[in-house]
PDB file of C-alpha atoms in Angstrom:
ATOM      1  CA  UNK M1044     163.916 126.843 121.266  1.00 89.00           C
ATOM      2  CA  UNK M1045     164.772 128.824 123.802  1.00 95.00           C
ATOM      3  CA  UNK M1046     162.249 130.391 125.242  1.00 97.00           C
ATOM      4  CA  UNK M1047     163.947 131.619 128.887  1.00 98.00           C
ATOM      5  CA  UNK M1048     167.226 133.399 130.100  1.00 98.00           C
ATOM      6  CA  UNK M1049     168.440 133.327 133.269  1.00 98.00           C
ATOM      7  CA  UNK M1050     171.488 134.511 134.507  1.00 98.00           C
ATOM      8  CA  UNK M1051     173.642 135.469 137.701  1.00 98.00           C
ATOM      9  CA  UNK M1052     174.909 138.849 138.075  1.00 97.00           C
ATOM     10  CA  UNK M1053     178.532 138.965 139.726  1.00 94.00           C
ATOM     11  CA  UNK M1054     181.168 136.507 138.299  1.00 94.00           C
ATOM     12  CA  UNK M1055     179.086 136.037 136.175  1.00 97.00           C
ATOM     13  CA  UNK M1056     176.394 138.428 133.125  1.00 98.00           C
ATOM     14  CA  UNK M1057     179.120 141.731 135.570  1.00 98.00           C
ATOM     15  CA  UNK M1058     182.831 141.580 134.433  1.00 97.00           C
ATOM     16  CA  UNK M1059     185.093 142.499 137.161  1.00 96.00           C
ATOM     17  CA  UNK M1060     184.386 146.375 137.620  1.00 96.00           C
ATOM     18  CA  UNK M1061     180.417 145.615 138.417  1.00 95.00           C
ATOM     19  CA  UNK M1062     178.788 146.553 135.068  1.00 97.00           C
ATOM     20  CA  UNK M1063     178.533 145.373 131.734  1.00 98.00           C
ATOM     21  CA  UNK M1064     178.402 147.126 127.780  1.00 97.00           C
ATOM     22  CA  UNK M1065     174.713 147.919 128.237  1.00 97.00           C
ATOM     23  CA  UNK M1066     174.567 149.124 124.213  1.00 97.00           C
ATOM     24  CA  UNK M1067     176.039 145.149 123.304  1.00 97.00           C
ATOM     25  CA  UNK M1068     173.009 144.644 126.285  1.00 97.00           C
ATOM     26  CA  UNK M1069     170.214 146.575 124.913  1.00 96.00           C
ATOM     27  CA  UNK M1070     170.289 145.296 120.751  1.00 96.00           C
ATOM     28  CA  UNK M1071     170.540 142.153 122.381  1.00 97.00           C
ATOM     29  CA  UNK M1072     167.470 142.105 123.837  1.00 97.00           C
ATOM     30  CA  UNK M1073     165.345 143.490 121.317  1.00 95.00           C
ATOM     31  CA  UNK M1074     165.905 140.922 119.971  1.00 95.00           C
ATOM     32  CA  UNK M1075     165.139 138.627 122.936  1.00 96.00           C
ATOM     33  CA  UNK M1076     162.058 140.289 122.525  1.00 95.00           C
ATOM     34  CA  UNK M1077     161.394 140.304 119.413  1.00 95.00           C
ATOM     35  CA  UNK M1078     161.667 136.535 119.312  1.00 95.00           C
ATOM     36  CA  UNK M1079     159.053 136.769 123.133  1.00 96.00           C
ATOM     37  CA  UNK M1080     161.941 135.465 124.526  1.00 97.00           C
ATOM     38  CA  UNK M1081     161.688 136.552 128.850  1.00 98.00           C
ATOM     39  CA  UNK M1082     165.514 137.314 130.968  1.00 98.00           C
ATOM     40  CA  UNK M1083     165.367 136.305 134.851  1.00 98.00           C
ATOM     41  CA  UNK M1084     168.443 138.207 136.370  1.00 98.00           C
ATOM     42  CA  UNK M1085     168.438 135.525 139.373  1.00 98.00           C
ATOM     43  CA  UNK M1086     170.639 136.814 142.183  1.00 95.00           C
ATOM     44  CA  UNK M1087     171.855 136.468 145.451  1.00 90.00           C
ATOM     45  CA  UNK M1088     171.433 140.331 145.712  1.00 92.00           C
ATOM     46  CA  UNK M1089     169.098 142.382 146.914  1.00 96.00           C
ATOM     47  CA  UNK M1090     166.039 143.678 143.676  1.00 97.00           C
ATOM     48  CA  UNK M1091     166.457 146.920 145.178  1.00 96.00           C
ATOM     49  CA  UNK M1092     169.998 146.355 144.417  1.00 96.00           C
ATOM     50  CA  UNK M1093     169.609 144.270 140.751  1.00 97.00           C
ATOM     51  CA  UNK M1094     166.953 146.702 138.923  1.00 96.00           C
ATOM     52  CA  UNK M1095     169.478 149.894 139.345  1.00 96.00           C
ATOM     53  CA  UNK M1096     171.801 147.197 136.407  1.00 97.00           C
ATOM     54  CA  UNK M1097     168.136 147.819 134.233  1.00 97.00           C
ATOM     55  CA  UNK M1098     167.095 151.685 134.855  1.00 94.00           C
ATOM     56  CA  UNK M1099     164.063 151.909 132.565  1.00 91.00           C
ATOM     57  CA  UNK M1100     163.681 148.130 131.881  1.00 91.00           C
ATOM     58  CA  UNK M1101     161.255 147.025 135.488  1.00 83.00           C
ATOM     59  CA  UNK M1102     158.771 146.695 134.045  1.00 87.00           C
ATOM     60  CA  UNK M1103     159.857 143.813 131.730  1.00 94.00           C
ATOM     61  CA  UNK M1104     162.292 141.764 133.284  1.00 97.00           C
ATOM     62  CA  UNK M1105     161.464 139.375 135.899  1.00 98.00           C
ATOM     63  CA  UNK M1106     164.387 139.300 138.635  1.00 98.00           C
ATOM     64  CA  UNK M1107     165.089 136.020 140.811  1.00 98.00           C
ATOM     65  CA  UNK M1108     166.476 137.793 143.763  1.00 96.00           C
ATOM     66  CA  UNK M1109     168.043 136.188 147.880  1.00 93.00           C
ATOM     67  CA  UNK M1110     168.399 133.759 146.022  1.00 91.00           C
ATOM     68  CA  UNK M1111     164.943 132.622 145.241  1.00 95.00           C
ATOM     69  CA  UNK M1112     163.223 133.261 148.256  1.00 95.00           C
ATOM     70  CA  UNK M1113     161.451 136.487 146.163  1.00 97.00           C
ATOM     71  CA  UNK M1114     160.952 137.281 142.911  1.00 98.00           C
ATOM     72  CA  UNK M1115     159.506 140.461 141.580  1.00 97.00           C
ATOM     73  CA  UNK M1116     157.780 142.033 138.356  1.00 97.00           C
ATOM     74  CA  UNK M1117     156.873 144.801 136.985  1.00 95.00           C
ATOM     75  CA  UNK M1118     157.737 146.554 140.241  1.00 93.00           C
ATOM     76  CA  UNK M1119     155.529 144.426 142.263  1.00 95.00           C
ATOM     77  CA  UNK M1120     156.351 141.151 145.205  1.00 97.00           C
ATOM     78  CA  UNK M1121     155.231 137.793 142.969  1.00 96.00           C
ATOM     79  CA  UNK M1122     156.474 135.429 145.893  1.00 96.00           C
ATOM     80  CA  UNK M1123     157.441 135.370 148.925  1.00 97.00           C
ATOM     81  CA  UNK M1124     159.297 132.609 150.397  1.00 96.00           C
ATOM     82  CA  UNK M1125     160.436 133.766 154.560  1.00 96.00           C
ATOM     83  CA  UNK M1126     161.420 132.275 158.224  1.00 97.00           C
ATOM     84  CA  UNK M1127     158.883 131.776 161.419  1.00 96.00           C
ATOM     85  CA  UNK M1128     160.256 134.442 163.434  1.00 95.00           C
ATOM     86  CA  UNK M1129     161.887 132.733 166.393  1.00 96.00           C
ATOM     87  CA  UNK M1130     164.150 130.264 164.315  1.00 97.00           C
ATOM     88  CA  UNK M1131     165.417 134.113 163.212  1.00 97.00           C
ATOM     89  CA  UNK M1132     165.635 134.633 166.657  1.00 96.00           C
ATOM     90  CA  UNK M1133     167.188 131.713 167.195  1.00 96.00           C
ATOM     91  CA  UNK M1134     169.902 132.458 163.988  1.00 96.00           C
ATOM     92  CA  UNK M1135     170.626 135.091 164.629  1.00 95.00           C
ATOM     93  CA  UNK M1136     171.675 134.574 168.561  1.00 93.00           C
ATOM     94  CA  UNK M1137     173.821 131.723 167.528  1.00 94.00           C
ATOM     95  CA  UNK M1138     175.723 133.888 165.186  1.00 92.00           C
ATOM     96  CA  UNK M1139     175.936 136.965 167.111  1.00 88.00           C
ATOM     97  CA  UNK M1140     177.068 134.071 170.633  1.00 88.00           C
ATOM     98  CA  UNK M1141     179.483 132.032 168.328  1.00 88.00           C
ATOM     99  CA  UNK M1142     180.764 134.512 166.073  1.00 85.00           C
ATOM    100  CA  UNK M1143     182.429 137.093 167.223  1.00 77.00           C
ATOM    101  CA  UNK M1144     184.472 138.101 163.773  1.00 80.00           C
ATOM    102  CA  UNK M1145     181.862 137.439 161.422  1.00 87.00           C
ATOM    103  CA  UNK M1146     179.393 139.924 159.909  1.00 92.00           C
ATOM    104  CA  UNK M1147     175.355 139.784 159.425  1.00 95.00           C
ATOM    105  CA  UNK M1148     172.607 141.337 157.604  1.00 96.00           C
ATOM    106  CA  UNK M1149     169.423 140.443 158.709  1.00 97.00           C
ATOM    107  CA  UNK M1150     167.376 141.234 154.772  1.00 97.00           C
ATOM    108  CA  UNK M1151     163.487 141.775 154.846  1.00 98.00           C
ATOM    109  CA  UNK M1152     161.868 142.760 151.551  1.00 97.00           C
ATOM    110  CA  UNK M1153     161.339 145.864 152.782  1.00 97.00           C
ATOM    111  CA  UNK M1154     165.074 146.151 153.617  1.00 98.00           C
ATOM    112  CA  UNK M1155     168.062 144.692 154.573  1.00 98.00           C
ATOM    113  CA  UNK M1156     169.541 145.621 158.167  1.00 98.00           C
ATOM    114  CA  UNK M1157     173.366 145.462 159.648  1.00 95.00           C
ATOM    115  CA  UNK M1158     174.288 146.694 164.012  1.00 94.00           C
ATOM    116  CA  UNK M1159     175.197 150.592 164.231  1.00 95.00           C
ATOM    117  CA  UNK M1160     178.906 148.302 165.954  1.00 92.00           C
ATOM    118  CA  UNK M1161     178.884 146.331 162.413  1.00 92.00           C
ATOM    119  CA  UNK M1162     182.558 147.141 160.905  1.00 90.00           C
ATOM    120  CA  UNK M1163     183.447 150.853 158.373  1.00 93.00           C
ATOM    121  CA  UNK M1164     184.534 148.493 156.033  1.00 91.00           C
ATOM    122  CA  UNK M1165     181.614 145.628 156.031  1.00 92.00           C
ATOM    123  CA  UNK M1166     179.372 148.330 156.193  1.00 94.00           C
ATOM    124  CA  UNK M1167     180.878 149.967 152.822  1.00 93.00           C
ATOM    125  CA  UNK M1168     180.936 147.120 151.390  1.00 89.00           C
ATOM    126  CA  UNK M1169     176.928 146.411 152.740  1.00 93.00           C
ATOM    127  CA  UNK M1170     175.554 149.353 150.352  1.00 93.00           C
ATOM    128  CA  UNK M1171     176.849 148.831 148.116  1.00 90.00           C
ATOM    129  CA  UNK M1172     174.772 145.187 147.690  1.00 91.00           C
ATOM    130  CA  UNK M1173     171.936 146.698 149.593  1.00 95.00           C
ATOM    131  CA  UNK M1174     170.441 149.597 148.801  1.00 96.00           C
ATOM    132  CA  UNK M1175     167.134 149.570 151.192  1.00 97.00           C
ATOM    133  CA  UNK M1176     170.200 149.091 154.460  1.00 97.00           C
ATOM    134  CA  UNK M1177     168.686 150.050 157.709  1.00 97.00           C
ATOM    135  CA  UNK M1178     171.146 150.037 161.030  1.00 97.00           C
ATOM    136  CA  UNK M1179     170.005 149.388 164.099  1.00 96.00           C
ATOM    137  CA  UNK M1180     171.155 149.612 167.218  1.00 95.00           C
ATOM    138  CA  UNK M1181     170.466 145.047 168.063  1.00 93.00           C
ATOM    139  CA  UNK M1182     168.594 142.812 166.965  1.00 93.00           C
ATOM    140  CA  UNK M1183     166.873 142.367 169.551  1.00 92.00           C
ATOM    141  CA  UNK M1184     163.711 143.364 168.840  1.00 92.00           C
ATOM    142  CA  UNK M1185     162.729 142.376 165.029  1.00 94.00           C
ATOM    143  CA  UNK M1186     161.857 144.992 162.866  1.00 95.00           C
ATOM    144  CA  UNK M1187     158.556 145.065 160.994  1.00 96.00           C
ATOM    145  CA  UNK M1188     159.363 143.023 158.237  1.00 97.00           C
ATOM    146  CA  UNK M1189     159.516 139.798 156.413  1.00 97.00           C
ATOM    147  CA  UNK M1190     162.990 137.919 156.848  1.00 98.00           C
ATOM    148  CA  UNK M1191     163.829 135.874 153.888  1.00 97.00           C
ATOM    149  CA  UNK M1192     168.338 136.387 154.147  1.00 95.00           C
ATOM    150  CA  UNK M1193     171.110 136.517 156.527  1.00 95.00           C
ATOM    151  CA  UNK M1194     174.251 137.239 154.584  1.00 93.00           C
ATOM    152  CA  UNK M1195     177.471 136.565 156.384  1.00 93.00           C
ATOM    153  CA  UNK M1196     181.115 138.466 155.638  1.00 91.00           C
ATOM    154  CA  UNK M1197     183.738 135.729 156.735  1.00 89.00           C
ATOM    155  CA  UNK M1198     187.874 135.057 156.092  1.00 88.00           C
ATOM    156  CA  UNK M1199     188.021 132.467 153.639  1.00 88.00           C
ATOM    157  CA  UNK M1200     189.915 129.834 155.183  1.00 88.00           C
ATOM    158  CA  UNK M1201     186.751 129.942 157.481  1.00 88.00           C
ATOM    159  CA  UNK M1202     183.645 130.232 154.974  1.00 90.00           C
ATOM    160  CA  UNK M1203     183.708 126.054 154.201  1.00 89.00           C
ATOM    161  CA  UNK M1204     184.224 125.600 158.091  1.00 92.00           C
ATOM    162  CA  UNK M1205     181.773 128.249 158.538  1.00 93.00           C
ATOM    163  CA  UNK M1206     178.923 127.143 156.055  1.00 94.00           C
ATOM    164  CA  UNK M1207     179.724 123.086 157.679  1.00 95.00           C
ATOM    165  CA  UNK M1208     178.880 124.476 161.374  1.00 95.00           C
ATOM    166  CA  UNK M1209     176.115 126.139 160.679  1.00 96.00           C
ATOM    167  CA  UNK M1210     174.266 123.134 158.811  1.00 96.00           C
ATOM    168  CA  UNK M1211     174.629 121.186 161.051  1.00 96.00           C
ATOM    169  CA  UNK M1212     173.682 123.122 163.753  1.00 96.00           C
ATOM    170  CA  UNK M1213     170.650 123.963 161.715  1.00 96.00           C
ATOM    171  CA  UNK M1214     169.779 120.474 160.273  1.00 95.00           C
ATOM    172  CA  UNK M1215     166.648 120.982 158.726  1.00 94.00           C
ATOM    173  CA  UNK M1216     165.802 124.166 159.764  1.00 96.00           C
ATOM    174  CA  UNK M1217     168.213 126.520 157.408  1.00 96.00           C
ATOM    175  CA  UNK M1218     170.996 126.137 154.525  1.00 92.00           C
ATOM    176  CA  UNK M1219     173.972 127.407 154.410  1.00 93.00           C
ATOM    177  CA  UNK M1220     175.890 127.584 151.234  1.00 85.00           C
ATOM    178  CA  UNK M1221     179.012 129.486 150.137  1.00 82.00           C
ATOM    179  CA  UNK M1222     178.574 132.411 147.384  1.00 71.00           C
ATOM    180  CA  UNK M1223     182.093 133.238 146.335  1.00 69.00           C
ATOM    181  CA  UNK M1224     184.613 135.498 147.790  1.00 76.00           C
ATOM    182  CA  UNK M1225     184.110 135.642 151.974  1.00 83.00           C
ATOM    183  CA  UNK M1226     180.365 135.416 151.453  1.00 86.00           C
ATOM    184  CA  UNK M1227     177.389 133.481 153.040  1.00 90.00           C
ATOM    185  CA  UNK M1228     173.619 133.112 152.036  1.00 89.00           C
ATOM    186  CA  UNK M1229     172.165 130.698 154.294  1.00 93.00           C
ATOM    187  CA  UNK M1230     168.720 130.757 153.264  1.00 92.00           C
ATOM    188  CA  UNK M1231     165.547 128.576 153.725  1.00 94.00           C
ATOM    189  CA  UNK M1232     165.679 124.572 152.424  1.00 94.00           C
ATOM    190  CA  UNK M1233     164.171 124.081 149.213  1.00 93.00           C
ATOM    191  CA  UNK M1234     164.569 127.679 148.844  1.00 94.00           C
ATOM    192  CA  UNK M1235     166.743 128.463 146.376  1.00 93.00           C
ATOM    193  CA  UNK M1236     167.255 130.168 142.248  1.00 96.00           C
ATOM    194  CA  UNK M1237     166.006 127.245 140.531  1.00 97.00           C
ATOM    195  CA  UNK M1238     163.347 126.772 143.273  1.00 97.00           C
ATOM    196  CA  UNK M1239     162.228 130.174 141.946  1.00 97.00           C
ATOM    197  CA  UNK M1240     162.636 130.282 138.320  1.00 98.00           C
ATOM    198  CA  UNK M1241     161.489 126.462 137.826  1.00 98.00           C
ATOM    199  CA  UNK M1242     158.324 128.619 139.192  1.00 98.00           C
ATOM    200  CA  UNK M1243     157.818 130.707 136.534  1.00 98.00           C
ATOM    201  CA  UNK M1244     158.711 128.315 133.794  1.00 98.00           C
ATOM    202  CA  UNK M1245     155.824 126.412 135.241  1.00 98.00           C
ATOM    203  CA  UNK M1246     153.936 129.832 134.798  1.00 97.00           C
ATOM    204  CA  UNK M1247     155.276 130.045 130.898  1.00 97.00           C
ATOM    205  CA  UNK M1248     154.351 126.341 130.644  1.00 97.00           C
ATOM    206  CA  UNK M1249     158.077 126.962 129.414  1.00 97.00           C
ATOM    207  CA  UNK M1250     160.241 123.491 129.534  1.00 97.00           C
ATOM    208  CA  UNK M1251     163.878 123.671 130.709  1.00 96.00           C
ATOM    209  CA  UNK M1252     165.076 122.200 127.909  1.00 96.00           C
ATOM    210  CA  UNK M1253     164.485 125.560 126.237  1.00 97.00           C
ATOM    211  CA  UNK M1254     166.100 127.214 128.988  1.00 98.00           C
ATOM    212  CA  UNK M1255     169.411 128.965 129.434  1.00 98.00           C
ATOM    213  CA  UNK M1256     171.338 129.931 131.847  1.00 98.00           C
ATOM    214  CA  UNK M1257     174.626 131.035 133.385  1.00 98.00           C
ATOM    215  CA  UNK M1258     176.527 130.799 136.189  1.00 98.00           C
ATOM    216  CA  UNK M1259     179.670 131.065 137.990  1.00 95.00           C
ATOM    217  CA  UNK M1260     179.124 130.216 142.146  1.00 90.00           C
ATOM    218  CA  UNK M1261     177.473 127.306 144.540  1.00 87.00           C
ATOM    219  CA  UNK M1262     174.001 129.146 144.242  1.00 88.00           C
ATOM    220  CA  UNK M1263     174.334 128.735 141.185  1.00 95.00           C
ATOM    221  CA  UNK M1264     174.441 124.777 141.181  1.00 95.00           C
ATOM    222  CA  UNK M1265     170.596 123.991 140.739  1.00 96.00           C
ATOM    223  CA  UNK M1266     169.667 126.878 138.959  1.00 98.00           C
ATOM    224  CA  UNK M1267     172.104 124.928 136.104  1.00 98.00           C
ATOM    225  CA  UNK M1268     170.804 121.733 137.266  1.00 98.00           C
ATOM    226  CA  UNK M1269     167.653 122.465 135.792  1.00 98.00           C
ATOM    227  CA  UNK M1270     168.294 122.703 131.436  1.00 98.00           C
ATOM    228  CA  UNK M1271     171.211 121.411 129.632  1.00 97.00           C
ATOM    229  CA  UNK M1272     171.255 124.302 127.933  1.00 98.00           C
ATOM    230  CA  UNK M1273     173.765 125.387 131.816  1.00 98.00           C
ATOM    231  CA  UNK M1274     177.139 127.189 131.627  1.00 98.00           C
ATOM    232  CA  UNK M1275     179.684 127.849 133.495  1.00 98.00           C
ATOM    233  CA  UNK M1276     181.683 130.511 133.492  1.00 98.00           C
ATOM    234  CA  UNK M1277     185.296 129.780 132.814  1.00 96.00           C
ATOM    235  CA  UNK M1278     185.945 131.154 135.956  1.00 93.00           C
ATOM    236  CA  UNK M1279     184.141 129.579 138.467  1.00 93.00           C
ATOM    237  CA  UNK M1280     183.516 126.931 141.157  1.00 90.00           C
ATOM    238  CA  UNK M1281     185.004 123.372 141.230  1.00 94.00           C
ATOM    239  CA  UNK M1282     181.298 121.991 142.093  1.00 94.00           C
ATOM    240  CA  UNK M1283     179.883 124.542 139.144  1.00 96.00           C
ATOM    241  CA  UNK M1284     182.358 123.071 136.245  1.00 97.00           C
ATOM    242  CA  UNK M1285     180.620 119.815 137.775  1.00 98.00           C
ATOM    243  CA  UNK M1286     177.136 120.937 136.658  1.00 98.00           C
ATOM    244  CA  UNK M1287     177.397 123.065 134.622  1.00 98.00           C
ATOM    245  CA  UNK M1288     177.068 121.416 130.397  1.00 98.00           C
ATOM    246  CA  UNK M1289     178.691 124.404 128.681  1.00 98.00           C
ATOM    247  CA  UNK M1290     181.239 127.138 129.955  1.00 98.00           C
ATOM    248  CA  UNK M1291     180.920 130.780 129.057  1.00 98.00           C
ATOM    249  CA  UNK M1292     184.396 132.455 127.827  1.00 98.00           C
ATOM    250  CA  UNK M1293     185.363 134.623 131.539  1.00 98.00           C
ATOM    251  CA  UNK M1294     182.524 138.190 132.591  1.00 98.00           C
ATOM    252  CA  UNK M1295     185.387 140.010 131.804  1.00 97.00           C
ATOM    253  CA  UNK M1296     184.274 138.854 128.582  1.00 97.00           C
ATOM    254  CA  UNK M1297     180.983 139.092 128.748  1.00 98.00           C
ATOM    255  CA  UNK M1298     180.480 136.101 128.296  1.00 98.00           C
ATOM    256  CA  UNK M1299     177.365 135.589 128.966  1.00 98.00           C
ATOM    257  CA  UNK M1300     176.104 137.762 125.884  1.00 98.00           C
ATOM    258  CA  UNK M1301     178.558 135.809 123.893  1.00 98.00           C
ATOM    259  CA  UNK M1302     176.712 133.179 123.985  1.00 98.00           C
ATOM    260  CA  UNK M1303     173.821 134.915 123.385  1.00 98.00           C
ATOM    261  CA  UNK M1304     174.948 136.301 120.645  1.00 97.00           C
ATOM    262  CA  UNK M1305     175.309 133.288 119.050  1.00 95.00           C
ATOM    263  CA  UNK M1306     171.987 131.130 120.644  1.00 95.00           C
ATOM    264  CA  UNK M1307     170.127 133.401 118.545  1.00 93.00           C
ATOM    265  CA  UNK M1308     172.765 133.716 115.206  1.00 88.00           C
ATOM    266  CA  UNK M1309     171.743 130.558 115.233  1.00 84.00           C
ATOM    267  CA  UNK M1310     168.164 130.229 116.187  1.00 78.00           C
ATOM    268  CA  UNK M1311     168.519 132.408 112.639  1.00 70.00           C
ATOM    269  CA  UNK M1312     170.029 130.507 110.023  1.00 65.00           C
ATOM    270  CA  UNK M1313     167.102 129.216 107.957  1.00 61.00           C
TER     271      UNK M1313
END
């Protein structure tokens, strides 16, 4: 029996235009509430961006944001995993000195931060995903915040090599993971969407067998590994296909909503 559902957003719940069928979701969500099934939005993106997709539901939904670094519910920060300031400075020095063509966002709980000198196209891109975003002159003096993630934009063809290089340079201190389309997240080792969702399941006394999970990129793998009810989207990375038990229709066809509807219909049959 499904008691919780977790969904990645980009490439999974959202279509190619970054939207979803809101009327259809409202009908489905009413059934989820009726059956006391909790809905978890699990993304590498910022909480303030994620909640904008669900107006009026911020009090109800659970948000696992920044790849599991934070959990928000009812507009409040429920859990946070942070980088030590010394390590933040060390990572920034490495990124700026060794990867001149790389764009970086420093993600905090209060806001995200990028350099005023960053590429204008990257700034436009960043504003789409970070609703709380500040430009700073430099990272020599860190803003007054708790730092939870680094988001990088690199050439797509260099993604794999940069991920490998960063994980080797900072062995045991960080984990770099590709999140699709030339994006790389630097996260705290052991902190993933999966670890955050497991924390919620423990609080609710829900077993992973009662979780339904959907994803498409490598930062979804730990979440999909939690449960036998795991779905890779039709357009997913090879690693996600190898992890998930099932394949959902494309995000362009509202595949997540299709699968949830099927589950709800089956659960109501005598």
